[in-house]
PDB file of C-alpha atoms and ligand atoms in Angstrom:
ATOM      1  CA  UNK A   3     -31.734   4.301 -25.867  1.00 94.00           C
ATOM      2  CA  UNK A   4     -31.673   0.980 -27.640  1.00 95.00           C
ATOM      3  CA  UNK A   5     -33.616  -0.565 -30.487  1.00 97.00           C
ATOM      4  CA  UNK A   6     -33.586  -4.242 -31.444  1.00 97.00           C
ATOM      5  CA  UNK A   7     -34.684  -4.945 -35.003  1.00 97.00           C
ATOM      6  CA  UNK A   8     -35.528  -8.556 -35.882  1.00 97.00           C
ATOM      7  CA  UNK A   9     -32.836  -9.817 -33.534  1.00 97.00           C
ATOM      8  CA  UNK A  10     -32.098 -13.550 -33.618  1.00 97.00           C
ATOM      9  CA  UNK A  11     -29.567 -15.528 -31.593  1.00 98.00           C
ATOM     10  CA  UNK A  12     -28.575 -19.156 -31.722  1.00 97.00           C
ATOM     11  CA  UNK A  13     -26.288 -21.706 -30.123  1.00 96.00           C
ATOM     12  CA  UNK A  14     -24.582 -24.031 -32.612  1.00 92.00           C
ATOM     13  CA  UNK A  15     -27.271 -23.544 -35.232  1.00 89.00           C
ATOM     14  CA  UNK A  16     -30.209 -23.869 -32.795  1.00 95.00           C
ATOM     15  CA  UNK A  17     -32.178 -20.616 -32.767  1.00 96.00           C
ATOM     16  CA  UNK A  18     -33.336 -19.666 -29.268  1.00 97.00           C
ATOM     17  CA  UNK A  19     -34.276 -16.013 -29.937  1.00 97.00           C
ATOM     18  CA  UNK A  20     -36.100 -15.333 -33.188  1.00 96.00           C
ATOM     19  CA  UNK A  21     -36.892 -12.013 -34.879  1.00 96.00           C
ATOM     20  CA  UNK A  22     -37.417  -9.989 -31.725  1.00 97.00           C
ATOM     21  CA  UNK A  23     -38.017  -6.238 -32.163  1.00 97.00           C
ATOM     22  CA  UNK A  24     -38.510  -3.608 -29.460  1.00 96.00           C
ATOM     23  CA  UNK A  25     -37.173  -0.277 -28.187  1.00 96.00           C
ATOM     24  CA  UNK A  26     -36.139   0.838 -24.734  1.00 96.00           C
ATOM     25  CA  UNK A  27     -36.572   4.583 -24.153  1.00 95.00           C
ATOM     26  CA  UNK A  28     -34.798   6.786 -21.645  1.00 95.00           C
ATOM     27  CA  UNK A  29     -36.431   6.426 -18.218  1.00 95.00           C
ATOM     28  CA  UNK A  30     -38.126   3.106 -19.021  1.00 96.00           C
ATOM     29  CA  UNK A  31     -38.569   0.324 -16.499  1.00 96.00           C
ATOM     30  CA  UNK A  32     -38.642  -2.415 -19.079  1.00 97.00           C
ATOM     31  CA  UNK A  33     -39.358  -5.983 -17.935  1.00 96.00           C
ATOM     32  CA  UNK A  34     -38.503  -9.055 -19.994  1.00 97.00           C
ATOM     33  CA  UNK A  35     -40.649 -11.987 -18.866  1.00 94.00           C
ATOM     34  CA  UNK A  36     -41.230 -15.559 -20.002  1.00 92.00           C
ATOM     35  CA  UNK A  37     -40.836 -19.144 -18.907  1.00 89.00           C
ATOM     36  CA  UNK A  38     -37.440 -20.651 -18.152  1.00 89.00           C
ATOM     37  CA  UNK A  39     -35.612 -21.325 -21.387  1.00 92.00           C
ATOM     38  CA  UNK A  40     -37.605 -18.746 -23.396  1.00 94.00           C
ATOM     39  CA  UNK A  41     -34.452 -16.850 -24.410  1.00 95.00           C
ATOM     40  CA  UNK A  42     -34.444 -13.899 -21.975  1.00 95.00           C
ATOM     41  CA  UNK A  43     -30.828 -14.216 -20.814  1.00 94.00           C
ATOM     42  CA  UNK A  44     -29.629 -14.995 -24.332  1.00 96.00           C
ATOM     43  CA  UNK A  45     -31.307 -11.810 -25.615  1.00 96.00           C
ATOM     44  CA  UNK A  46     -29.678  -9.763 -22.841  1.00 95.00           C
ATOM     45  CA  UNK A  47     -26.264 -11.228 -23.675  1.00 95.00           C
ATOM     46  CA  UNK A  48     -26.820 -10.343 -27.323  1.00 96.00           C
ATOM     47  CA  UNK A  49     -27.605  -6.736 -26.377  1.00 95.00           C
ATOM     48  CA  UNK A  50     -24.467  -6.564 -24.234  1.00 92.00           C
ATOM     49  CA  UNK A  51     -22.330  -7.928 -27.080  1.00 93.00           C
ATOM     50  CA  UNK A  52     -21.450 -11.112 -25.161  1.00 92.00           C
ATOM     51  CA  UNK A  53     -22.987 -13.262 -27.918  1.00 95.00           C
ATOM     52  CA  UNK A  54     -22.967 -12.576 -31.677  1.00 96.00           C
ATOM     53  CA  UNK A  55     -26.348 -12.008 -33.350  1.00 97.00           C
ATOM     54  CA  UNK A  56     -27.372 -14.570 -35.939  1.00 97.00           C
ATOM     55  CA  UNK A  57     -29.785 -12.056 -37.447  1.00 97.00           C
ATOM     56  CA  UNK A  58     -31.093  -8.505 -37.183  1.00 97.00           C
ATOM     57  CA  UNK A  59     -29.376  -5.521 -35.596  1.00 97.00           C
ATOM     58  CA  UNK A  60     -29.230  -3.444 -32.429  1.00 97.00           C
ATOM     59  CA  UNK A  61     -28.960   0.341 -32.421  1.00 96.00           C
ATOM     60  CA  UNK A  62     -27.889   2.437 -29.432  1.00 95.00           C
ATOM     61  CA  UNK A  63     -28.856   6.087 -28.977  1.00 93.00           C
ATOM     62  CA  UNK A  64     -27.238   8.271 -26.297  1.00 90.00           C
ATOM     63  CA  UNK A  65     -25.501   5.322 -24.685  1.00 90.00           C
ATOM     64  CA  UNK A  66     -22.609   3.137 -25.778  1.00 88.00           C
ATOM     65  CA  UNK A  67     -22.716  -0.599 -25.284  1.00 86.00           C
ATOM     66  CA  UNK A  68     -19.794  -0.297 -22.862  1.00 82.00           C
ATOM     67  CA  UNK A  69     -21.844   2.143 -20.774  1.00 84.00           C
ATOM     68  CA  UNK A  70     -24.483  -0.445 -19.850  1.00 90.00           C
ATOM     69  CA  UNK A  71     -24.336  -1.751 -16.284  1.00 89.00           C
ATOM     70  CA  UNK A  72     -25.052  -5.467 -16.020  1.00 89.00           C
ATOM     71  CA  UNK A  73     -26.141  -7.493 -13.043  1.00 89.00           C
ATOM     72  CA  UNK A  74     -25.942 -11.143 -14.124  1.00 87.00           C
ATOM     73  CA  UNK A  75     -27.710 -13.987 -12.405  1.00 85.00           C
ATOM     74  CA  UNK A  76     -25.666 -14.918  -9.370  1.00 76.00           C
ATOM     75  CA  UNK A  77     -24.054 -18.330  -9.299  1.00 71.00           C
ATOM     76  CA  UNK A  78     -23.327 -20.328  -6.143  1.00 65.00           C
ATOM     77  CA  UNK A  79     -19.587 -19.739  -6.624  1.00 63.00           C
ATOM     78  CA  UNK A  80     -20.060 -15.963  -6.796  1.00 74.00           C
ATOM     79  CA  UNK A  81     -22.004 -15.960  -3.538  1.00 76.00           C
ATOM     80  CA  UNK A  82     -18.832 -17.251  -1.873  1.00 78.00           C
ATOM     81  CA  UNK A  83     -16.470 -14.751  -3.495  1.00 81.00           C
ATOM     82  CA  UNK A  84     -13.578 -13.915  -1.104  1.00 82.00           C
ATOM     83  CA  UNK A  85     -13.262 -10.144  -1.524  1.00 90.00           C
ATOM     84  CA  UNK A  86     -14.348  -7.147   0.503  1.00 93.00           C
ATOM     85  CA  UNK A  87     -17.547  -5.323  -0.352  1.00 95.00           C
ATOM     86  CA  UNK A  88     -15.531  -2.254  -1.388  1.00 94.00           C
ATOM     87  CA  UNK A  89     -13.358  -4.322  -3.750  1.00 92.00           C
ATOM     88  CA  UNK A  90     -16.405  -5.883  -5.389  1.00 92.00           C
ATOM     89  CA  UNK A  91     -18.036  -2.463  -5.915  1.00 93.00           C
ATOM     90  CA  UNK A  92     -14.773  -0.906  -7.179  1.00 92.00           C
ATOM     91  CA  UNK A  93     -14.337  -3.695  -9.711  1.00 89.00           C
ATOM     92  CA  UNK A  94     -17.290  -2.146 -11.565  1.00 88.00           C
ATOM     93  CA  UNK A  95     -14.795   0.553 -12.644  1.00 86.00           C
ATOM     94  CA  UNK A  96     -12.350  -1.895 -14.239  1.00 81.00           C
ATOM     95  CA  UNK A  97     -13.735  -1.254 -17.723  1.00 72.00           C
ATOM     96  CA  UNK A  98     -12.551   2.372 -17.385  1.00 69.00           C
ATOM     97  CA  UNK A  99      -9.037   1.609 -16.208  1.00 62.00           C
ATOM     98  CA  UNK A 100      -7.475   1.198 -19.655  1.00 64.00           C
ATOM     99  CA  UNK A 101      -4.511  -1.149 -19.870  1.00 64.00           C
ATOM    100  CA  UNK A 102      -3.375  -0.771 -16.277  1.00 67.00           C
ATOM    101  CA  UNK A 103      -5.796  -1.921 -13.600  1.00 68.00           C
ATOM    102  CA  UNK A 104      -5.177   0.967 -11.185  1.00 80.00           C
ATOM    103  CA  UNK A 105      -8.099   2.728  -9.581  1.00 85.00           C
ATOM    104  CA  UNK A 106      -8.056   6.533  -9.590  1.00 88.00           C
ATOM    105  CA  UNK A 107      -9.338   8.824  -6.883  1.00 91.00           C
ATOM    106  CA  UNK A 108     -12.424   9.308  -9.052  1.00 91.00           C
ATOM    107  CA  UNK A 109     -13.032   5.549  -9.172  1.00 91.00           C
ATOM    108  CA  UNK A 110     -12.863   5.357  -5.394  1.00 92.00           C
ATOM    109  CA  UNK A 111     -15.194   8.345  -5.001  1.00 94.00           C
ATOM    110  CA  UNK A 112     -17.665   6.708  -7.378  1.00 93.00           C
ATOM    111  CA  UNK A 113     -17.563   3.463  -5.372  1.00 94.00           C
ATOM    112  CA  UNK A 114     -18.140   5.391  -2.142  1.00 95.00           C
ATOM    113  CA  UNK A 115     -21.063   7.311  -3.675  1.00 94.00           C
ATOM    114  CA  UNK A 116     -22.755   4.122  -4.813  1.00 93.00           C
ATOM    115  CA  UNK A 117     -22.142   2.327  -1.511  1.00 94.00           C
ATOM    116  CA  UNK A 118     -23.892   5.270   0.120  1.00 93.00           C
ATOM    117  CA  UNK A 119     -26.682   5.401  -2.459  1.00 89.00           C
ATOM    118  CA  UNK A 120     -27.563   1.774  -1.762  1.00 89.00           C
ATOM    119  CA  UNK A 121     -27.249   2.074   2.006  1.00 89.00           C
ATOM    120  CA  UNK A 122     -24.302  -0.317   2.405  1.00 92.00           C
ATOM    121  CA  UNK A 123     -21.449   2.067   3.364  1.00 94.00           C
ATOM    122  CA  UNK A 124     -21.216   0.461   6.789  1.00 94.00           C
ATOM    123  CA  UNK A 125     -20.566  -2.925   5.143  1.00 93.00           C
ATOM    124  CA  UNK A 126     -17.692  -1.669   2.940  1.00 94.00           C
ATOM    125  CA  UNK A 127     -14.921  -3.383   4.902  1.00 95.00           C
ATOM    126  CA  UNK A 128     -16.762  -6.660   5.367  1.00 95.00           C
ATOM    127  CA  UNK A 129     -16.206  -9.785   3.336  1.00 95.00           C
ATOM    128  CA  UNK A 130     -18.739 -10.090   0.523  1.00 93.00           C
ATOM    129  CA  UNK A 131     -19.403 -13.745   1.265  1.00 91.00           C
ATOM    130  CA  UNK A 132     -20.460 -12.968   4.844  1.00 92.00           C
ATOM    131  CA  UNK A 133     -23.406 -10.818   3.702  1.00 92.00           C
ATOM    132  CA  UNK A 134     -27.031 -11.889   3.361  1.00 89.00           C
ATOM    133  CA  UNK A 135     -28.383 -12.562  -0.150  1.00 87.00           C
ATOM    134  CA  UNK A 136     -30.224  -9.220  -0.144  1.00 87.00           C
ATOM    135  CA  UNK A 137     -27.113  -7.282   0.844  1.00 90.00           C
ATOM    136  CA  UNK A 138     -25.053  -9.134  -1.766  1.00 91.00           C
ATOM    137  CA  UNK A 139     -27.520  -8.030  -4.445  1.00 89.00           C
ATOM    138  CA  UNK A 140     -27.156  -4.433  -3.249  1.00 90.00           C
ATOM    139  CA  UNK A 141     -23.371  -4.765  -3.543  1.00 93.00           C
ATOM    140  CA  UNK A 142     -23.701  -6.101  -7.103  1.00 91.00           C
ATOM    141  CA  UNK A 143     -26.118  -3.308  -7.921  1.00 91.00           C
ATOM    142  CA  UNK A 144     -23.614  -0.754  -6.585  1.00 92.00           C
ATOM    143  CA  UNK A 145     -20.965  -2.471  -8.741  1.00 92.00           C
ATOM    144  CA  UNK A 146     -23.172  -2.215 -11.832  1.00 91.00           C
ATOM    145  CA  UNK A 147     -23.838   1.475 -11.058  1.00 90.00           C
ATOM    146  CA  UNK A 148     -20.079   2.084 -10.906  1.00 90.00           C
ATOM    147  CA  UNK A 149     -19.815   0.666 -14.413  1.00 86.00           C
ATOM    148  CA  UNK A 150     -22.683   2.696 -15.831  1.00 83.00           C
ATOM    149  CA  UNK A 151     -24.982   5.457 -14.820  1.00 77.00           C
ATOM    150  CA  UNK A 152     -27.572   5.561 -17.609  1.00 88.00           C
ATOM    151  CA  UNK A 153     -28.814   2.065 -18.349  1.00 94.00           C
ATOM    152  CA  UNK A 154     -28.824  -1.022 -16.151  1.00 94.00           C
ATOM    153  CA  UNK A 155     -29.654  -4.563 -17.206  1.00 94.00           C
ATOM    154  CA  UNK A 156     -30.552  -6.968 -14.425  1.00 94.00           C
ATOM    155  CA  UNK A 157     -31.046 -10.703 -14.810  1.00 93.00           C
ATOM    156  CA  UNK A 158     -33.457 -12.125 -12.194  1.00 91.00           C
ATOM    157  CA  UNK A 159     -32.278  -9.676  -9.503  1.00 90.00           C
ATOM    158  CA  UNK A 160     -34.504 -11.136  -6.769  1.00 89.00           C
ATOM    159  CA  UNK A 161     -33.742 -14.810  -7.473  1.00 86.00           C
ATOM    160  CA  UNK A 162     -33.027 -16.593  -4.203  1.00 82.00           C
ATOM    161  CA  UNK A 163     -34.174 -13.686  -2.011  1.00 85.00           C
ATOM    162  CA  UNK A 164     -36.911 -14.071   0.598  1.00 87.00           C
ATOM    163  CA  UNK A 165     -40.075 -11.959   0.043  1.00 88.00           C
ATOM    164  CA  UNK A 166     -38.955  -9.145   2.384  1.00 89.00           C
ATOM    165  CA  UNK A 167     -35.530  -8.805   0.774  1.00 87.00           C
ATOM    166  CA  UNK A 168     -37.135  -9.049  -2.663  1.00 89.00           C
ATOM    167  CA  UNK A 169     -39.554  -6.192  -1.968  1.00 89.00           C
ATOM    168  CA  UNK A 170     -36.687  -4.084  -0.552  1.00 89.00           C
ATOM    169  CA  UNK A 171     -34.730  -4.662  -3.738  1.00 89.00           C
ATOM    170  CA  UNK A 172     -37.761  -3.779  -5.877  1.00 91.00           C
ATOM    171  CA  UNK A 173     -38.197  -0.566  -3.853  1.00 90.00           C
ATOM    172  CA  UNK A 174     -34.550   0.283  -4.515  1.00 90.00           C
ATOM    173  CA  UNK A 175     -34.970  -0.334  -8.244  1.00 93.00           C
ATOM    174  CA  UNK A 176     -38.074   1.879  -8.301  1.00 93.00           C
ATOM    175  CA  UNK A 177     -36.119   4.662  -6.611  1.00 91.00           C
ATOM    176  CA  UNK A 178     -33.235   4.362  -9.066  1.00 92.00           C
ATOM    177  CA  UNK A 179     -35.765   4.501 -11.911  1.00 94.00           C
ATOM    178  CA  UNK A 180     -37.499   7.573 -10.404  1.00 93.00           C
ATOM    179  CA  UNK A 181     -34.074   9.225 -10.170  1.00 90.00           C
ATOM    180  CA  UNK A 182     -33.610   8.758 -13.918  1.00 91.00           C
ATOM    181  CA  UNK A 183     -31.984   5.348 -14.352  1.00 93.00           C
ATOM    182  CA  UNK A 184     -33.273   3.314 -17.297  1.00 95.00           C
ATOM    183  CA  UNK A 185     -33.814  -0.315 -16.271  1.00 96.00           C
ATOM    184  CA  UNK A 186     -34.156  -3.532 -18.246  1.00 96.00           C
ATOM    185  CA  UNK A 187     -35.093  -6.294 -15.816  1.00 96.00           C
ATOM    186  CA  UNK A 188     -35.441  -9.993 -16.594  1.00 94.00           C
ATOM    187  CA  UNK A 189     -37.967 -11.726 -14.390  1.00 90.00           C
ATOM    188  CA  UNK A 190     -39.976 -14.907 -14.498  1.00 82.00           C
ATOM    189  CA  UNK A 191     -42.320 -13.412 -11.885  1.00 84.00           C
ATOM    190  CA  UNK A 192     -45.103 -11.910 -14.019  1.00 86.00           C
ATOM    191  CA  UNK A 193     -47.020 -10.339 -11.159  1.00 85.00           C
ATOM    192  CA  UNK A 194     -44.015  -8.376  -9.879  1.00 86.00           C
ATOM    193  CA  UNK A 195     -43.154  -7.331 -13.422  1.00 89.00           C
ATOM    194  CA  UNK A 196     -46.684  -5.991 -13.861  1.00 89.00           C
ATOM    195  CA  UNK A 197     -46.673  -4.119 -10.578  1.00 89.00           C
ATOM    196  CA  UNK A 198     -43.220  -2.525 -11.026  1.00 89.00           C
ATOM    197  CA  UNK A 199     -42.556  -2.280 -14.762  1.00 92.00           C
ATOM    198  CA  UNK A 200     -43.712   0.352 -17.241  1.00 94.00           C
ATOM    199  CA  UNK A 201     -43.274  -1.851 -20.294  1.00 96.00           C
ATOM    200  CA  UNK A 202     -43.246  -5.610 -20.787  1.00 96.00           C
ATOM    201  CA  UNK A 203     -41.688  -7.878 -23.383  1.00 96.00           C
ATOM    202  CA  UNK A 204     -43.049 -11.416 -23.004  1.00 95.00           C
ATOM    203  CA  UNK A 205     -40.802 -13.908 -24.747  1.00 94.00           C
ATOM    204  CA  UNK A 206     -41.134 -17.435 -25.972  1.00 92.00           C
ATOM    205  CA  UNK A 207     -38.300 -17.567 -28.478  1.00 91.00           C
ATOM    206  CA  UNK A 208     -40.040 -14.731 -30.301  1.00 93.00           C
ATOM    207  CA  UNK A 209     -41.980 -11.862 -28.718  1.00 93.00           C
ATOM    208  CA  UNK A 210     -45.486 -12.917 -27.616  1.00 92.00           C
ATOM    209  CA  UNK A 211     -46.228  -9.385 -26.404  1.00 94.00           C
ATOM    210  CA  UNK A 212     -44.411  -6.073 -26.283  1.00 95.00           C
ATOM    211  CA  UNK A 213     -46.024  -2.900 -24.983  1.00 95.00           C
ATOM    212  CA  UNK A 214     -47.177  -1.039 -21.912  1.00 95.00           C
ATOM    213  CA  UNK A 215     -47.715  -2.862 -18.636  1.00 94.00           C
ATOM    214  CA  UNK A 216     -51.331  -1.635 -18.503  1.00 94.00           C
ATOM    215  CA  UNK A 217     -52.102  -3.168 -21.888  1.00 95.00           C
ATOM    216  CA  UNK A 218     -50.268  -6.369 -20.964  1.00 94.00           C
ATOM    217  CA  UNK A 219     -52.287  -6.775 -17.752  1.00 92.00           C
ATOM    218  CA  UNK A 220     -55.467  -6.876 -19.881  1.00 92.00           C
ATOM    219  CA  UNK A 221     -54.263  -9.672 -22.159  1.00 93.00           C
ATOM    220  CA  UNK A 222     -55.440 -13.281 -21.985  1.00 91.00           C
ATOM    221  CA  UNK A 223     -51.739 -14.188 -22.124  1.00 91.00           C
ATOM    222  CA  UNK A 224     -51.100 -12.471 -18.785  1.00 91.00           C
ATOM    223  CA  UNK A 225     -54.306 -13.768 -17.208  1.00 89.00           C
ATOM    224  CA  UNK A 226     -53.520 -17.295 -18.290  1.00 87.00           C
ATOM    225  CA  UNK A 227     -49.823 -17.298 -17.416  1.00 85.00           C
ATOM    226  CA  UNK A 228     -50.142 -15.509 -14.066  1.00 82.00           C
ATOM    227  CA  UNK A 229     -52.939 -17.911 -13.110  1.00 77.00           C
ATOM    228  CA  UNK A 230     -50.431 -20.728 -13.588  1.00 60.00           C
ATOM    229  CA  UNK A 231     -48.238 -19.487 -10.771  1.00 51.00           C
ATOM    230  CA  UNK A 232     -46.313 -16.622 -12.308  1.00 46.00           C
ATOM    231  CA  UNK A 233     -44.046 -18.178 -14.900  1.00 46.00           C
ATOM    232  CA  UNK A 234     -46.396 -20.632 -16.532  1.00 42.00           C
ATOM    233  CA  UNK A 235     -43.867 -23.399 -15.954  1.00 39.00           C
TER     234      UNK A 235
HETATM  235  P1  LIG B 321     -34.129 -17.861 -20.092  1.00 77.25           P
HETATM  236  O1  LIG B 321     -33.180 -16.779 -19.693  1.00 77.25           O
HETATM  237  O2  LIG B 321     -35.437 -17.345 -20.626  1.00 77.25           O
HETATM  238  O3  LIG B 321     -34.342 -18.891 -19.002  1.00 77.25           O
HETATM  239  P2  LIG B 321     -31.973 -18.730 -21.816  1.00 77.25           P
HETATM  240  O4  LIG B 321     -31.687 -17.565 -22.703  1.00 77.25           O
HETATM  241  O5  LIG B 321     -31.062 -18.971 -20.662  1.00 77.25           O
HETATM  242  O6  LIG B 321     -33.498 -18.658 -21.320  1.00 77.25           O
HETATM  243  O7  LIG B 321     -31.988 -20.069 -22.686  1.00 77.25           O
HETATM  244  C1  LIG B 321     -32.712 -20.167 -23.908  1.00 77.25           C
HETATM  245  C2  LIG B 321     -32.405 -21.522 -24.527  1.00 77.25           C
HETATM  246  O8  LIG B 321     -31.035 -21.568 -24.906  1.00 77.25           O
HETATM  247  C3  LIG B 321     -32.617 -22.703 -23.579  1.00 77.25           C
HETATM  248  O9  LIG B 321     -33.162 -23.778 -24.320  1.00 77.25           O
HETATM  249  C4  LIG B 321     -31.228 -23.033 -23.096  1.00 77.25           C
HETATM  250  O10 LIG B 321     -31.113 -24.408 -22.796  1.00 77.25           O
HETATM  251  C5  LIG B 321     -30.381 -22.668 -24.292  1.00 77.25           C
HETATM  252  N1  LIG B 321     -29.027 -22.221 -23.889  1.00 77.25           N
HETATM  253  C6  LIG B 321     -28.746 -21.258 -22.983  1.00 77.25           C
HETATM  254  N2  LIG B 321     -27.410 -21.077 -22.874  1.00 77.25           N
HETATM  255  C7  LIG B 321     -26.838 -21.956 -23.732  1.00 77.25           C
HETATM  256  C8  LIG B 321     -25.477 -22.263 -24.088  1.00 77.25           C
HETATM  257  N3  LIG B 321     -24.454 -21.609 -23.524  1.00 77.25           N
HETATM  258  N4  LIG B 321     -25.274 -23.231 -25.000  1.00 77.25           N
HETATM  259  C9  LIG B 321     -26.311 -23.879 -25.588  1.00 77.25           C
HETATM  260  N5  LIG B 321     -27.619 -23.634 -25.302  1.00 77.25           N
HETATM  261  C10 LIG B 321     -27.876 -22.695 -24.392  1.00 77.25           C
END
């Protein structure tokens, strides 16, 4: 669905992603791992077109850039966002509204379908900021699914969740993937990435490893980094 060829990205002349090449195929559960500051989020923003590339190119097959659903890392301010759950999920359709931000019947049906799919229909009328962290992530996932139904990119989706909520979210992601959704998931938790992902890209500015999860689990890199507590930090 997408191929990065020698992609580089920089901030004010400082290169933070250098010559990274990989492909994501339809149906993949593709994990991007690496220590904090290794360039994972920057790479994702480059793929989404939120940052210009300083080198290389990205090709899309069967999906347009605007058809990628994105779940960014949540900020403290977003956790306190004063809107209803339904409004947050519906806002995933804004990129389809054209010049006038009016929701159609189809937009509302899509929001309802995704609320149902993620088991949060009963929360639709509640205020987003009153939900638990795990439920908020479900709402944001439903929002991303309203924006796109082929490829989802998630940046540290379990950050800040307790272990039970985190494993529920992982189970949900696995189900979405089984149902055909292609996932690209940033995580600094190597062990979870290895148990859930099908492919791994391990970054440290460049790509230290890119390939199947099974092959990655046999590398000294994985053994060393996971022995250091997951992110090697
Ligand atoms: P990761 O997602 O792996 O934690 P990031 O992509 O967020 O890493 O950051 C990679 C590097 O780029 C870090 O050194 C970070 O400080 C730097 N960086 C991130 N965002 C910006 C920005 N907006 N301006 C300047 N430098 C940035």
